[in-house]
Short mmCIF file of C-alpha atoms and ligand atoms in Angstrom, two decimals:
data_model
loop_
_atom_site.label_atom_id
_atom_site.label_comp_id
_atom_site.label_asym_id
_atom_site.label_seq_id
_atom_site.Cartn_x
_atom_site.Cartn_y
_atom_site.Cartn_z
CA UNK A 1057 91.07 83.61 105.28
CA UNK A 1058 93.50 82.03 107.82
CA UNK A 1059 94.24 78.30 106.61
CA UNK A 1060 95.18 77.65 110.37
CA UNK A 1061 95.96 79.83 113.80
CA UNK A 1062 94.15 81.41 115.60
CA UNK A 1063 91.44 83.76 114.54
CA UNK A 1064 91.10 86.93 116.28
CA UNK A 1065 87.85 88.81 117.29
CA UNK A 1066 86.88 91.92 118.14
CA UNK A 1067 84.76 92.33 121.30
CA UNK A 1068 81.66 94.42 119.59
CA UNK A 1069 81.62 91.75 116.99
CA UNK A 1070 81.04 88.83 119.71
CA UNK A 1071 77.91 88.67 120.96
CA UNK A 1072 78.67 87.38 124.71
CA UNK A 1073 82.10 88.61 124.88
CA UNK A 1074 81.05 91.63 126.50
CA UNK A 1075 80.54 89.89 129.43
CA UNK A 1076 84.19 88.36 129.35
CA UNK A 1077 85.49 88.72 132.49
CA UNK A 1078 88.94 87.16 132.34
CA UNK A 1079 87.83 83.61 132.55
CA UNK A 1080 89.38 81.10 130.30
CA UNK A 1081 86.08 80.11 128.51
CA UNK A 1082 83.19 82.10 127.00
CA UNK A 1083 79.72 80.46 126.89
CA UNK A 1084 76.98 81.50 124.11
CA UNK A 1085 73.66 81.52 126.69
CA UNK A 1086 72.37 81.33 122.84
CA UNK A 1087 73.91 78.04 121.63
CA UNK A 1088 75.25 76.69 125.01
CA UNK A 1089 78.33 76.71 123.04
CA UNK A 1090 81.66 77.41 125.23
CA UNK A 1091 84.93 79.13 123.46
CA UNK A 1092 88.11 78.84 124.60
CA UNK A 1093 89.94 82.07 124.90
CA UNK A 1094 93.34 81.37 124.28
CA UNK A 1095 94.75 85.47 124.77
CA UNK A 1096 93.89 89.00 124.66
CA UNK A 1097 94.78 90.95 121.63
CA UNK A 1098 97.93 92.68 122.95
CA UNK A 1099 97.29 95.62 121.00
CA UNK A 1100 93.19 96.41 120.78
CA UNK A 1101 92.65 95.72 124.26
CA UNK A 1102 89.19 94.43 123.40
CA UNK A 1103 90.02 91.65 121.07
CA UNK A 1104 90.10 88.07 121.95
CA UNK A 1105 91.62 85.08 120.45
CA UNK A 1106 89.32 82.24 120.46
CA UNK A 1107 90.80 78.71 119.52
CA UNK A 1108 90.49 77.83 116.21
CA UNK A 1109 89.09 74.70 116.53
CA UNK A 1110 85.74 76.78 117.74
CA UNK A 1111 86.25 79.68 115.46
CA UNK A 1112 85.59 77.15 113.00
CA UNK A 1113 82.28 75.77 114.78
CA UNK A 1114 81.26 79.86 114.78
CA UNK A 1115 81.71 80.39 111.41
CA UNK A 1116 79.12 77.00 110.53
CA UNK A 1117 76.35 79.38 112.92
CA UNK A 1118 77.34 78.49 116.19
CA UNK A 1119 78.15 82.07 117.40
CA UNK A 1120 75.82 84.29 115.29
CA UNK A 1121 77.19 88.00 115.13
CA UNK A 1122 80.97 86.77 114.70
CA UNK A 1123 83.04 88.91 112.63
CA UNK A 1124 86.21 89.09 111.79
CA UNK A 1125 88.79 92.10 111.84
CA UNK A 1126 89.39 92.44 108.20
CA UNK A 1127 92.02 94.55 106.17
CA UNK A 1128 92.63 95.02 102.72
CA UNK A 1129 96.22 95.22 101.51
CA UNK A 1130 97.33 96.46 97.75
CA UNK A 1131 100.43 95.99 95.91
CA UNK A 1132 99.83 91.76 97.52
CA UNK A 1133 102.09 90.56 95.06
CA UNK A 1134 105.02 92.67 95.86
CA UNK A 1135 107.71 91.77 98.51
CA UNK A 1136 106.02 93.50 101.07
CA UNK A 1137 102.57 93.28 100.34
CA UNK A 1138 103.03 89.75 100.13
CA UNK A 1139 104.94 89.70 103.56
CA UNK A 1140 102.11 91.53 105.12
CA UNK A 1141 99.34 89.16 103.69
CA UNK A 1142 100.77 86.38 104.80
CA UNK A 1143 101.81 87.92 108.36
CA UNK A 1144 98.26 89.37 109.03
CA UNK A 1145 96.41 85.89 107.81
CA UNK A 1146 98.71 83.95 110.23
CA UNK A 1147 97.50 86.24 112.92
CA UNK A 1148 94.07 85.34 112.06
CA UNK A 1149 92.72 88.28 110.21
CA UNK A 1150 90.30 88.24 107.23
CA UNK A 1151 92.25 89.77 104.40
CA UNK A 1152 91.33 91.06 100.76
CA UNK A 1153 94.30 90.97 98.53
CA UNK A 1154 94.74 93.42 96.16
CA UNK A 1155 96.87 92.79 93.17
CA UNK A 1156 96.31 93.16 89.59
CA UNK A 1157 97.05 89.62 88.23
CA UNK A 1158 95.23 87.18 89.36
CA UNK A 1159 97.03 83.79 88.61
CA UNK A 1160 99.57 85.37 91.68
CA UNK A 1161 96.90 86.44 93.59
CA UNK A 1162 95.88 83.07 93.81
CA UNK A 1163 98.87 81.84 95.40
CA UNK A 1164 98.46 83.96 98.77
CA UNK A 1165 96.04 83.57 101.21
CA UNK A 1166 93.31 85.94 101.76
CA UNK A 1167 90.07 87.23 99.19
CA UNK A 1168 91.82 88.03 95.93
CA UNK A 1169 90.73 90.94 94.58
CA UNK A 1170 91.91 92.41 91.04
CA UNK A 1171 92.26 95.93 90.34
CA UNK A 1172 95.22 98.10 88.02
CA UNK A 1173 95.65 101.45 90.42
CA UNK A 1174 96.67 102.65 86.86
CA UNK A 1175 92.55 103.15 86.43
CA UNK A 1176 91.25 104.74 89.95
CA UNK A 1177 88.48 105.28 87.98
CA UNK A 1178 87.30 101.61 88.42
CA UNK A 1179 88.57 101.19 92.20
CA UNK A 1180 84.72 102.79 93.73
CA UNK A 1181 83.34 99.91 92.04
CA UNK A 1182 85.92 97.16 92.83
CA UNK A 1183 85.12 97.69 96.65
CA UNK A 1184 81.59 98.74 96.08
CA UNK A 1185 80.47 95.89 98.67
CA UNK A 1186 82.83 96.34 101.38
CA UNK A 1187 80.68 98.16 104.22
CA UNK A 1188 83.21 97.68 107.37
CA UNK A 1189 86.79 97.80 106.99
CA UNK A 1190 89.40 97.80 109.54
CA UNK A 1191 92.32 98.16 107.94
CA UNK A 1192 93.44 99.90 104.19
CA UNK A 1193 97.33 99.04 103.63
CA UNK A 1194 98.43 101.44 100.80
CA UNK A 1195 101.33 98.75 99.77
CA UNK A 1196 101.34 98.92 95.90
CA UNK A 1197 104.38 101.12 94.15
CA UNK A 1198 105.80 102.10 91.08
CA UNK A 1199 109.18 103.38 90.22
CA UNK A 1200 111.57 104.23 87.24
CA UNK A 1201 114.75 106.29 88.18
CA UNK A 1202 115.76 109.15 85.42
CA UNK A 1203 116.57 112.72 85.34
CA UNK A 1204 113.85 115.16 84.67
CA UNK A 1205 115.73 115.92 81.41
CA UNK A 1206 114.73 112.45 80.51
CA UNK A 1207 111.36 111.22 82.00
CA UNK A 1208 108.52 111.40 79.84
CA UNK A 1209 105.45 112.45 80.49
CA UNK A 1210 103.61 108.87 80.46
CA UNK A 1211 106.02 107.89 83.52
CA UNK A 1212 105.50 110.63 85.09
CA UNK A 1213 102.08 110.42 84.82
CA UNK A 1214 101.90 106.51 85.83
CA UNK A 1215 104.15 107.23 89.30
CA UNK A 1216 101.50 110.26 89.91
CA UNK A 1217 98.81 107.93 89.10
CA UNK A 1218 99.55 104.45 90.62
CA UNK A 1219 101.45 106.14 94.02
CA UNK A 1220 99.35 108.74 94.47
CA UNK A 1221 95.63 109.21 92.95
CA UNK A 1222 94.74 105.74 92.96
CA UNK A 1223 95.79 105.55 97.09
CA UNK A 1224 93.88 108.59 97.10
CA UNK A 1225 90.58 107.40 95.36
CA UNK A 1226 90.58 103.77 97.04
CA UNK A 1227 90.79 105.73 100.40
CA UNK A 1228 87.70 107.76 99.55
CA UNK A 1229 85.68 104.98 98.19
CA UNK A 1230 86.13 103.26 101.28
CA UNK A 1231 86.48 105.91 104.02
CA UNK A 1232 82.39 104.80 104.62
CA UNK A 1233 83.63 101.41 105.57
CA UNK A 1234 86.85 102.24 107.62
CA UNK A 1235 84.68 104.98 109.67
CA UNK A 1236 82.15 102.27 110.60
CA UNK A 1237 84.56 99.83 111.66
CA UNK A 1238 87.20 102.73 113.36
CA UNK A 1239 89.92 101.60 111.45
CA UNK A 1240 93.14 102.27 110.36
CA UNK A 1241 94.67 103.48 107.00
CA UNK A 1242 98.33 102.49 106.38
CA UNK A 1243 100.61 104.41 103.41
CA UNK A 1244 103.69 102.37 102.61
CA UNK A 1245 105.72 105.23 102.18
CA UNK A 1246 109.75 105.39 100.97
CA UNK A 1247 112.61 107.77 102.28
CA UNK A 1248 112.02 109.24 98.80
CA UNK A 1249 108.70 110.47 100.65
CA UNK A 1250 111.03 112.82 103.16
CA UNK A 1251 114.23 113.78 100.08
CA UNK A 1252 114.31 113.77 96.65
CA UNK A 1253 117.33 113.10 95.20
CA UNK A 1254 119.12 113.18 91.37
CA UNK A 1255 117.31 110.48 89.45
CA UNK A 1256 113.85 110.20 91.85
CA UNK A 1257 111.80 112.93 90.77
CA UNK A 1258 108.57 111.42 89.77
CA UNK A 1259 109.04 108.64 92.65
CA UNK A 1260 109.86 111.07 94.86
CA UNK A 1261 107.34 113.83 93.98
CA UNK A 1262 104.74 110.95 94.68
CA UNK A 1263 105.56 109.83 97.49
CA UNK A 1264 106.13 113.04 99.31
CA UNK A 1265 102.54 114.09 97.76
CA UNK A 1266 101.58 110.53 99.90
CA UNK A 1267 102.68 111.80 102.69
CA UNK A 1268 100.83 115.47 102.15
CA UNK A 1269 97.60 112.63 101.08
CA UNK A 1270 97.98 110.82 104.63
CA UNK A 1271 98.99 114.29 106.81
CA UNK A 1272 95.50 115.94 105.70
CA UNK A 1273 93.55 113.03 105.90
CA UNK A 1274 94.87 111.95 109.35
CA UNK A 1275 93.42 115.45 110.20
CA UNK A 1276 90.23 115.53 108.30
CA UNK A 1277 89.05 112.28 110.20
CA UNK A 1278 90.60 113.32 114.02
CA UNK A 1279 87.00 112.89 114.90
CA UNK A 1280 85.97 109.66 112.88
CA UNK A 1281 88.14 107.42 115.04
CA UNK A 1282 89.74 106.58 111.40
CA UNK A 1283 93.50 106.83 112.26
CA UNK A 1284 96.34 107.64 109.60
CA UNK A 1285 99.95 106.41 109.22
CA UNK A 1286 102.70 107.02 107.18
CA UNK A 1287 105.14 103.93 106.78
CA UNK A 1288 108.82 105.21 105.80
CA UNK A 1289 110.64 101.92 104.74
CA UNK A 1290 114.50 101.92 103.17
CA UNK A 1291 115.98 100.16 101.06
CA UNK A 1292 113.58 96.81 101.17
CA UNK A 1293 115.02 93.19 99.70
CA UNK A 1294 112.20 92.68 96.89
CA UNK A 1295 111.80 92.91 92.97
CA UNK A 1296 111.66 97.20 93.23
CA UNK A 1297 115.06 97.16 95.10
CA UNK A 1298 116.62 94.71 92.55
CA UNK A 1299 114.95 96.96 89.67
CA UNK A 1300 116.49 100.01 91.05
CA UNK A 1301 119.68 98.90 91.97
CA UNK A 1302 120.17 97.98 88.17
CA UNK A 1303 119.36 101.08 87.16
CA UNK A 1304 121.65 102.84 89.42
CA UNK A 1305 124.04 100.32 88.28
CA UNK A 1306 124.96 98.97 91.27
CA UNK A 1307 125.08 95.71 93.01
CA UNK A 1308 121.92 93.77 94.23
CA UNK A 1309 123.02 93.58 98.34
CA UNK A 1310 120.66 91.46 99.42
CA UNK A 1311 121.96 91.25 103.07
CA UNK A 1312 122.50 95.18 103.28
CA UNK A 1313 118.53 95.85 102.93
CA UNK A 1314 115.62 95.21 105.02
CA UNK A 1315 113.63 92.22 104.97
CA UNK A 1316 109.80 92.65 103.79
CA UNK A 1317 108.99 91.00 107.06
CA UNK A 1318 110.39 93.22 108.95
CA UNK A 1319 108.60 96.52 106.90
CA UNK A 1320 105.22 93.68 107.76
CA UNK A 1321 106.17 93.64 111.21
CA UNK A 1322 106.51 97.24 111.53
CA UNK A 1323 102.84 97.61 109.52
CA UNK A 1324 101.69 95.42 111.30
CA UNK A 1325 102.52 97.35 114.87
CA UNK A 1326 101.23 100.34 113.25
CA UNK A 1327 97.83 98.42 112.64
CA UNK A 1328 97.53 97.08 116.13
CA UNK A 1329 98.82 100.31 117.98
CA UNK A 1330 96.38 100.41 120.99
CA UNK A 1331 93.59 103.17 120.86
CA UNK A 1332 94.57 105.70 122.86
CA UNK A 1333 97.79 106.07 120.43
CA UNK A 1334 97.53 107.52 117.04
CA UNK A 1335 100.88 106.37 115.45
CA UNK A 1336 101.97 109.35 112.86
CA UNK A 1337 104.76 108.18 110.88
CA UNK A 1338 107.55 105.16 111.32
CA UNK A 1339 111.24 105.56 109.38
CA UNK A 1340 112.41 102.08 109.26
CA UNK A 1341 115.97 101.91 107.98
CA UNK A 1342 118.34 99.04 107.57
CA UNK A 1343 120.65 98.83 110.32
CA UNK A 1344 124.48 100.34 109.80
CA UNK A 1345 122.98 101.99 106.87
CA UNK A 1346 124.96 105.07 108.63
CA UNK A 1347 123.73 108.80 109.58
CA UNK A 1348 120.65 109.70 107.74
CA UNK A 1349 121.82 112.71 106.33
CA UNK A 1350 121.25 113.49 102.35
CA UNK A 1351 122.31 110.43 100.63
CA UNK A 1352 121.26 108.27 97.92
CA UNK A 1353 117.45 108.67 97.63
CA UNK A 1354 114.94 106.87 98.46
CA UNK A 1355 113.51 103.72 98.20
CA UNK A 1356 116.65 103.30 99.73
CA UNK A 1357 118.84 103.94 102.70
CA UNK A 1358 120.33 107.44 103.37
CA UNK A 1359 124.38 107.13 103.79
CA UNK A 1360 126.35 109.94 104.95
CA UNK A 1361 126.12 112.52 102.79
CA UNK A 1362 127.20 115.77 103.05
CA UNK A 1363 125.02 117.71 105.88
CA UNK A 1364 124.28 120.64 104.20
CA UNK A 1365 123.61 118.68 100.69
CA UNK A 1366 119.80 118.15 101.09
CA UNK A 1367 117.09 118.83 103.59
CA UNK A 1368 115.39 116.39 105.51
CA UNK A 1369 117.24 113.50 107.62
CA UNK A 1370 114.45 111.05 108.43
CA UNK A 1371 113.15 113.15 111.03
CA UNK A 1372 109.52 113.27 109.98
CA UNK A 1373 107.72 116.34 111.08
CA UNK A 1374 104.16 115.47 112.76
N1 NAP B 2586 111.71 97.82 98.05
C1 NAP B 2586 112.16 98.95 98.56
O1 NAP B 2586 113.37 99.18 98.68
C2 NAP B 2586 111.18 99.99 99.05
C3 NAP B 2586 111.69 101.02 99.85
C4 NAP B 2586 110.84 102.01 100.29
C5 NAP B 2586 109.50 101.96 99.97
N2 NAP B 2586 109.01 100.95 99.20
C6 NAP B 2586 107.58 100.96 98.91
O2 NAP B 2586 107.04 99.77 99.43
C7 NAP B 2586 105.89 99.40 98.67
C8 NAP B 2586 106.01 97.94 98.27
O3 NAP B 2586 107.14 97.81 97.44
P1 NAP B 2586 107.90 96.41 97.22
O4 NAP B 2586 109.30 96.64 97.56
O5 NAP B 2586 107.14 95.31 97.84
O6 NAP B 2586 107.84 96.34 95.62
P2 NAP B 2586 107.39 95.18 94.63
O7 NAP B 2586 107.83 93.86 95.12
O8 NAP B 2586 107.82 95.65 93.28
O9 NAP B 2586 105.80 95.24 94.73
C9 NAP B 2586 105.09 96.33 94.19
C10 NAP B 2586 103.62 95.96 94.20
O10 NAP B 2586 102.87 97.04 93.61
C11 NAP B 2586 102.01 96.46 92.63
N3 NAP B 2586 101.68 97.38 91.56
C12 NAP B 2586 102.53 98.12 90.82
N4 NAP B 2586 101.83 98.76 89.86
C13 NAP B 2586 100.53 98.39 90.02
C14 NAP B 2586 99.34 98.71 89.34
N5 NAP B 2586 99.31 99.50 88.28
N6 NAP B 2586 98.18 98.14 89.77
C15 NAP B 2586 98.17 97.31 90.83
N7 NAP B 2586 99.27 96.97 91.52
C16 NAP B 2586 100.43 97.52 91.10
C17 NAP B 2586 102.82 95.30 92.08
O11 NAP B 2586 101.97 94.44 91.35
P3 NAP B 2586 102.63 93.36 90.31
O12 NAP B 2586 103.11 92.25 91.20
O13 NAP B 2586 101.47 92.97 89.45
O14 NAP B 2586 103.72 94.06 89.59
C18 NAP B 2586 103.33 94.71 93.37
O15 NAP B 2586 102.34 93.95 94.00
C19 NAP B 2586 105.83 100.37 97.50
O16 NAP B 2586 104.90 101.39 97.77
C20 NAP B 2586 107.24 100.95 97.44
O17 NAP B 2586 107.23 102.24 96.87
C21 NAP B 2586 109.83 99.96 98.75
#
């Protein structure tokens, strides 16, 4: 939960703020309690920001029927999980962390919640209580680069597994909450999702089975009011880039890749997309990175390649 700023509500949530008419306070007829309004949410036109100081008094009973927006984010403890925790926190949502350690969980902000998306098995159970969710960020990866002629089976089996069936499972287990609340479901995707490339099989066959994973379920809940995005980062500045770029042998370019909070921001936009928009899929690619042709897989930015090399520039089909 936010250690600071300003918390944000949604309308259905607040009691009284149905009647809010513009005016710069909200009074509880229940408690005679008045709440500043500091903004409107600029992207779920019927959210509110109330001042902290008096989200505070509503959370010791003030303002009974108070909830806030919540979303749950895995893979917490990577770059951009961690990024998008803190982003979404400072913006005043509740947020359940999902990592599998939990001496780093710890350090972030947020409900801590342990889990290894190696066993999906136990994932129904570690959200068993969760009844209203309003936002699922898919943020947790796995990758080891290696030609098929070389991958084992237990790697193969732990990209399929952690990218892939455990997203898969954690979204069914709490589709019941996400429905109830409308929400939104968020798969941090890779350009590996869109081309595979020498060296990416496994990554890439799991992330491209992601996308398949969001594409059907975006259409399986049209009616729900769940909505489904795809996230398509590049190359990303955080442990997995520095992992693969020493196992492509090449040099860690820190400045050449995108920042985690930018792929946050760009989540983030995604998450608070107004209703009437159902955002599909976002390719976020470092800037310069040069014509997204078949290049270099991936996690990571597609140079100029030869045009007829590979299918797929990052031109997602919808
Ligand atoms: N970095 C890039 O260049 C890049 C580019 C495109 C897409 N992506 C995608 O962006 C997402 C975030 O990646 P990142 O760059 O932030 O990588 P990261 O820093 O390595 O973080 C990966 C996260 O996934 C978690 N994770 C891995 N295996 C897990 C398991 N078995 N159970 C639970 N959690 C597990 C890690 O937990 P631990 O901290 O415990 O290891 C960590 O929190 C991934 O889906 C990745 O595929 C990254």
């Amino acid at each position: 939960m936010s250690k600071g700023g300003p918390r944000w509500f949604e309308a259905r949530w607040v009691a009284r703020l149905e009647q809010y008419n513009g005016a710069q306070t909200l009074r509880d007829p229940g408690s005679g309690h008045s709440f500043a309004v500091q903004r409107l949410c600029p992207g779920r036109g019927k959210c509110a920001v109330i001042h902290p100081k008096f989200a505070r008094a509503s959370r010791t009973g003030l303002c009974q029927g108070v909830r806030v927006a919540t979303m749950l984010v895995t893979g917490a403890t990577g770059g951009i999980g961690r990024a998008l925790v803190r982003l979404l926190d400072g913006r005043g949502y509740g947020v359940i962390a999902v990592g599998r350690n939990a001496a780093r969980l710890a350090e972030l902000p947020g409900r801590p919640l342990v889990a290894d998306l190696r066993r999906p098995e136990t994932l129904a159970a570690a959200v068993a209580g969760i009844d209203r969710l309003d936002g699922l960020v898919h943020c947790a990866g796995f990758v080891r680069l290696g030609a098929v002629a070389d991958i084992p089976y237990p790697v193969w089996a732990e990209h399929l597994t952690v990218n892939l069936a455990a997203p898969a499972e954690l979204t069914r287990a709490l589709l019941p909450a996400l429905r109830a609340a409308r929400g939104r479901v968020v798969f941090v995707n890779s350009g590996a999702g869109l081309r595979a490339n020498p060296h990416w099989s496994a990554y890439a066959a799991s992330k491209q089975g992601l996308r398949a994973l969001a594409d059907s379920l975006r259409a399986e809940e049209a009616g729900s009011g769940v909505r489904v995005s795809s996230v398509f980062p590049g190359r990303t500045a955080t442990a997995m880039q520095r992992g693969v770029r020493a196992a492509e042998g090449g040099e860690y370019r820190e400045s050449e890749y995108l920042r985690a909070e930018t792929v946050a921001a760009a989540v983030l936009a995604v998450l608070e997309a107004p209703d009437d928009a159902e955002v599909t899929e976002v390719v976020l690619r470092p800037a310069g990175a040069g014509p997204a042709t078949a290049g270099p897989a991936t996690a990571g930015p597609a140079t100029a390649g030869p045009a007829t090399a590979g299918p797929a520039s990052a031109g997602p089909a919808t």
